[in-house]
């Protein structure tokens, strides 16, 4: 196994995530599906996001245990991360270890991988305006960033927020409010990478925005 410093390009990851959503949105329209992307649950959208990353050449492991929880004896114990990304389709170092095999020479160390926590929030859902929209957009996503920041072995972490809104103004305003709230809570973030795509209006949402909020590491 080799351990090298990887310079993660969050803009490239945002492009890949958006491409996955764009392809899925196009399939929805082609099929004239009753349910759009904005009606899917967070877990239903995970494969879409993973597919976008894999199509861009990244390796993606799902539901990976946080590094700090690996002191726990049972593999079923501990908090898990939604997605862990590696460059060039390379395997994650512990993936082979879990199968009882030797890690391949090109495996990426946990500390070098990009750890992504995903949240999906829609302004409108199948019942109408989402009354829990504001609360779902704030505390759960802040909690994800805090969880990543609390693990000293995660050097490259980010919250990925997939937002379905009526228009771009709503998305821009609400992402700005979220960023300000995160700063007030002492969560250190790099500038976000944000991509948007139009979706068919089935519930009142006409725009899908994916925003990547990378964790800031290093001296304050």
CSV table of N, CA and C in Angstrom, one decimal, residues 3-8 112:
chain,number,residue,atom,x,y,z
A,3,UNK,N,1.2,5.4,0.4
A,3,UNK,CA,0.5,6.6,1.1
A,3,UNK,C,1.1,7.8,0.5
A,4,UNK,N,0.3,8.6,-0.3
A,4,UNK,CA,0.8,9.8,-0.9
A,4,UNK,C,-0.1,10.9,-0.6
A,5,UNK,N,0.4,12.1,-0.6
A,5,UNK,CA,-0.5,13.3,-0.3
A,5,UNK,C,-1.3,13.5,-1.6
A,6,UNK,N,-2.6,13.5,-1.5
A,6,UNK,CA,-3.5,13.7,-2.6
A,6,UNK,C,-4.1,15.1,-2.6
A,7,UNK,N,-3.9,15.9,-3.6
A,7,UNK,CA,-4.5,17.2,-3.7
A,7,UNK,C,-5.9,17.1,-4.3
A,8,UNK,N,-6.9,17.1,-3.4
A,8,UNK,CA,-8.2,16.9,-3.9
A,8,UNK,C,-8.8,18.2,-4.5
A,112,UNK,N,-5.9,9.6,3.1
A,112,UNK,CA,-5.7,10.3,1.8
A,112,UNK,C,-7.0,10.3,1.0
